[in-house]
Amino acid sequence: MEISRRDLIRQTAAGGLAAAALTMPGVIRSAAATSSTPPSPTGTVGRTFTTSAAGAQGYRKVITASGEQHLTRPGLGITADAGRASRRTGLISFVQLSDVHIVDAQSPLRLEWTDRLDDPSPLPAIGLFSSSYRPQEMLTGQVADAMVRAINQIAVGPVTGKPFALAIQTGDNSDNSQLNEVRWNIGVLNGGQVRVDSGNPTRWEGVADSFAATYDAAYWHPDGNPAGKPVDRPRSEYGFPVVPGLLNAARAPFQAQGLQIPWYSVFGNHDGLVQGNFPTSTLQLNLLALGALKIVSPPIGLDPQQLAQDLSTNPAALLTNLLGGAANTSVRLVTPDLNRRLLTRKQVVEQHFTMGGAPFGHGFTADNRSKGTAYYHFDKAQFRFVVLDTVNPNGYADGSLDATQFAWLKALLAQSGDKVVMVFSHHTSDTMGNPLVATGGSTELRTTGGKVLETLLAHRQVIAWINGHTHVNTITPRPGPTGGGLWEITTASHIDWPQQARIIEIADNADGTLSIFTTMVDHAGPASDGAGLGSATALAGLARELSANDWHDHTKGLGTPQDRNVELLVADPLA
């Protein structure tokens, strides 16, 4: 099981354009800035975002850029017919959202304090902790709402003109399998008033505030440093600005617009495991989530390798020891909140019924509801949407399928000869190498990604496997053993740069082939010159800017042009 960069806490617990007229980094922003560039009605075909030239400390503002046209990808041995556009008939269009990561940034169970172990330094980073803290994480609810607003405005596929039939979230919809995070995510997509806040309703109680007693310069403090305390490292080393009032603005209720189309849910490792890694059945972790103590700073001289080992083997014991004041750990009091309680998979499924919205249960079935499973299928005309649950309840961030689900998948594919099949999961085929059994209570043997892909390729009606997890836009041809094959379409996240979703359209070329068009979607948050505190949408623009300056990762999620706006050719399995 490979553990890669930005993965332990997520998995275990174009540039250079001039920035004329933009505020220079480090300058206090105006709370009244609310102007916004509306999203393009054609997604990123019309216009998109990029980053400006770097300031003296490397900080970049977000600016608008020319859009990207669709590139035709080779890969499955199908030659593109130049006349296909004149014959083309649109069949369906829909939207994929992935890795939204609605975060309770004040939760005692967050492990922001490990992030510094991978900060740039003369010492080599371990490469495991750099997703545990992000400067933009208090704005994830506003980003989700801004994405909804962009999707509602676009409304139709930019190539076929077909109205969106649905949206589907491919997992990690919450960040830490907490009740409040799950409900915030559903609330944003359903619409209505949402307040992404927990604990004390009158003040922020996370690591980003400027409370002098536990002030830690490793974090970005948007209100600035308290008297007598040093400027934080994000400001002093990376040019981050001061944004007074941001934490209160982030906590304020906002009116979520809600998707104007039905939406479906896929289960991700952050939805089913604590910090995306640890089984929620661990009672002690639930008690810590509901408790009144939050670790702010780790002990000096902490060994990253030993910490990784301790988190992997007994996270509850490690955290309890640190909360007890071991080795001069800095701990603060926070207000306990029962809405931070950890949910089982069955309880997450139930919330999708309890909170309503269309369709009822958001894809989850009565069988899922009673048995606590999270895999299902549904049909739209000639298309069959097959949703997998790739989360291993025994722990660890990467995925696999249990034996019962794998048998269900094979039987369903055998019965789907008259359908065009698309498979949806959180994990990619390459991140499904998790064989763990029994450590979280499930004793079923696991099927890993290679075997799942082999099974899909054995059925010519499967044209695409659509997923997330990696936070990187990637499209990979998966040729079949005797010709044909499918496209694996992986979409980046809402929480990291570039904070994009993806439109997927399918068209019949009337020559025995189908075209799958994918178009990236930027959320409705404005460029840096419109970001501020005046609205949830403006805050989403600020979140995008902050994500572009994450000192651990601020570029790779975009992928290459061939991973974004493309045309993918496949054989029509029904021709």
Short mmCIF file of N, CA, C and O in Angstrom, two decimals, residues 116 205-219 221 226 229 294-297 329-334:
data_model
loop_
_atom_site.label_atom_id
_atom_site.label_comp_id
_atom_site.label_asym_id
_atom_site.label_seq_id
_atom_site.Cartn_x
_atom_site.Cartn_y
_atom_site.Cartn_z
N ARG A 116 3.05 20.95 9.84
CA ARG A 116 4.37 21.61 9.81
C ARG A 116 5.51 20.62 9.58
O ARG A 116 6.60 21.01 9.20
N GLU A 205 -12.92 29.08 17.56
CA GLU A 205 -12.09 28.35 18.51
C GLU A 205 -11.16 27.35 17.82
O GLU A 205 -10.94 26.25 18.29
N GLY A 206 -10.60 27.78 16.69
CA GLY A 206 -9.66 26.92 15.98
C GLY A 206 -8.26 27.49 15.99
O GLY A 206 -7.97 28.49 16.65
N VAL A 207 -7.37 26.88 15.23
CA VAL A 207 -5.96 27.26 15.27
C VAL A 207 -5.69 28.58 14.56
O VAL A 207 -4.61 29.16 14.71
N ALA A 208 -6.67 29.08 13.77
CA ALA A 208 -6.42 30.28 12.98
C ALA A 208 -6.71 31.59 13.70
O ALA A 208 -6.44 32.66 13.18
N ASP A 209 -7.26 31.53 14.91
CA ASP A 209 -7.56 32.78 15.60
C ASP A 209 -6.30 33.38 16.20
O ASP A 209 -5.21 32.83 16.09
N SER A 210 -6.45 34.51 16.83
CA SER A 210 -5.29 35.23 17.39
C SER A 210 -5.34 35.24 18.91
O SER A 210 -4.98 36.22 19.56
N PHE A 211 -5.77 34.15 19.50
CA PHE A 211 -5.82 33.98 20.95
C PHE A 211 -4.38 33.84 21.45
O PHE A 211 -3.67 32.89 21.12
N ALA A 212 -3.92 34.80 22.23
CA ALA A 212 -2.50 34.90 22.57
C ALA A 212 -1.98 33.67 23.31
O ALA A 212 -0.83 33.24 23.09
N ALA A 213 -2.80 33.06 24.16
CA ALA A 213 -2.31 31.97 24.99
C ALA A 213 -1.88 30.74 24.18
O ALA A 213 -0.99 29.99 24.61
N THR A 214 -2.51 30.52 23.03
CA THR A 214 -2.16 29.36 22.22
C THR A 214 -1.78 29.77 20.79
O THR A 214 -1.81 28.95 19.87
N TYR A 215 -1.42 31.03 20.59
CA TYR A 215 -1.02 31.49 19.27
C TYR A 215 0.19 30.69 18.78
O TYR A 215 1.17 30.49 19.49
N ASP A 216 0.10 30.20 17.54
CA ASP A 216 1.18 29.41 16.95
C ASP A 216 1.47 29.98 15.58
O ASP A 216 0.60 30.01 14.70
N ALA A 217 2.69 30.43 15.36
CA ALA A 217 3.06 31.12 14.12
C ALA A 217 3.14 30.19 12.93
O ALA A 217 3.35 30.65 11.80
N ALA A 218 2.95 28.88 13.12
CA ALA A 218 2.96 27.96 11.97
C ALA A 218 1.69 28.10 11.14
O ALA A 218 1.68 27.72 9.97
N TYR A 219 0.61 28.62 11.73
CA TYR A 219 -0.66 28.76 11.03
C TYR A 219 -0.85 30.19 10.53
O TYR A 219 -0.30 31.15 11.09
N HIS A 221 -2.96 33.41 10.47
CA HIS A 221 -3.90 34.07 11.36
C HIS A 221 -4.43 35.31 10.63
O HIS A 221 -3.77 36.36 10.62
N PRO A 226 -1.14 38.67 17.77
CA PRO A 226 -1.38 39.43 19.00
C PRO A 226 -0.14 40.23 19.40
O PRO A 226 0.98 39.94 18.96
N LYS A 229 3.63 38.91 19.95
CA LYS A 229 3.82 37.64 19.27
C LYS A 229 4.36 37.89 17.87
O LYS A 229 4.07 38.91 17.25
N LYS A 294 -8.39 20.63 22.43
CA LYS A 294 -7.91 20.60 21.05
C LYS A 294 -6.41 20.85 21.03
O LYS A 294 -5.92 21.84 21.60
N ILE A 295 -5.66 19.96 20.38
CA ILE A 295 -4.21 20.16 20.25
C ILE A 295 -3.96 21.28 19.24
O ILE A 295 -4.49 21.27 18.13
N VAL A 296 -3.13 22.24 19.64
CA VAL A 296 -2.75 23.34 18.75
C VAL A 296 -1.33 23.16 18.24
O VAL A 296 -1.07 23.29 17.04
N SER A 297 -0.40 22.86 19.14
CA SER A 297 1.02 22.74 18.75
C SER A 297 1.58 21.43 19.28
O SER A 297 1.31 21.05 20.42
N THR A 329 2.99 19.54 24.98
CA THR A 329 2.05 19.81 23.90
C THR A 329 1.18 21.01 24.26
O THR A 329 0.73 21.16 25.39
N SER A 330 0.93 21.90 23.28
CA SER A 330 0.05 23.05 23.51
C SER A 330 -1.39 22.64 23.21
O SER A 330 -1.71 22.23 22.09
N VAL A 331 -2.25 22.77 24.22
CA VAL A 331 -3.65 22.34 24.11
C VAL A 331 -4.54 23.49 24.54
O VAL A 331 -4.23 24.21 25.49
N ARG A 332 -5.66 23.68 23.85
CA ARG A 332 -6.60 24.73 24.23
C ARG A 332 -7.96 24.13 24.55
O ARG A 332 -8.32 23.05 24.06
N LEU A 333 -8.72 24.85 25.37
CA LEU A 333 -10.10 24.48 25.64
C LEU A 333 -10.99 24.96 24.50
O LEU A 333 -10.83 26.08 23.98
N VAL A 334 -11.91 24.10 24.09
CA VAL A 334 -12.93 24.47 23.10
C VAL A 334 -14.29 24.07 23.66
O VAL A 334 -14.39 23.28 24.60
#
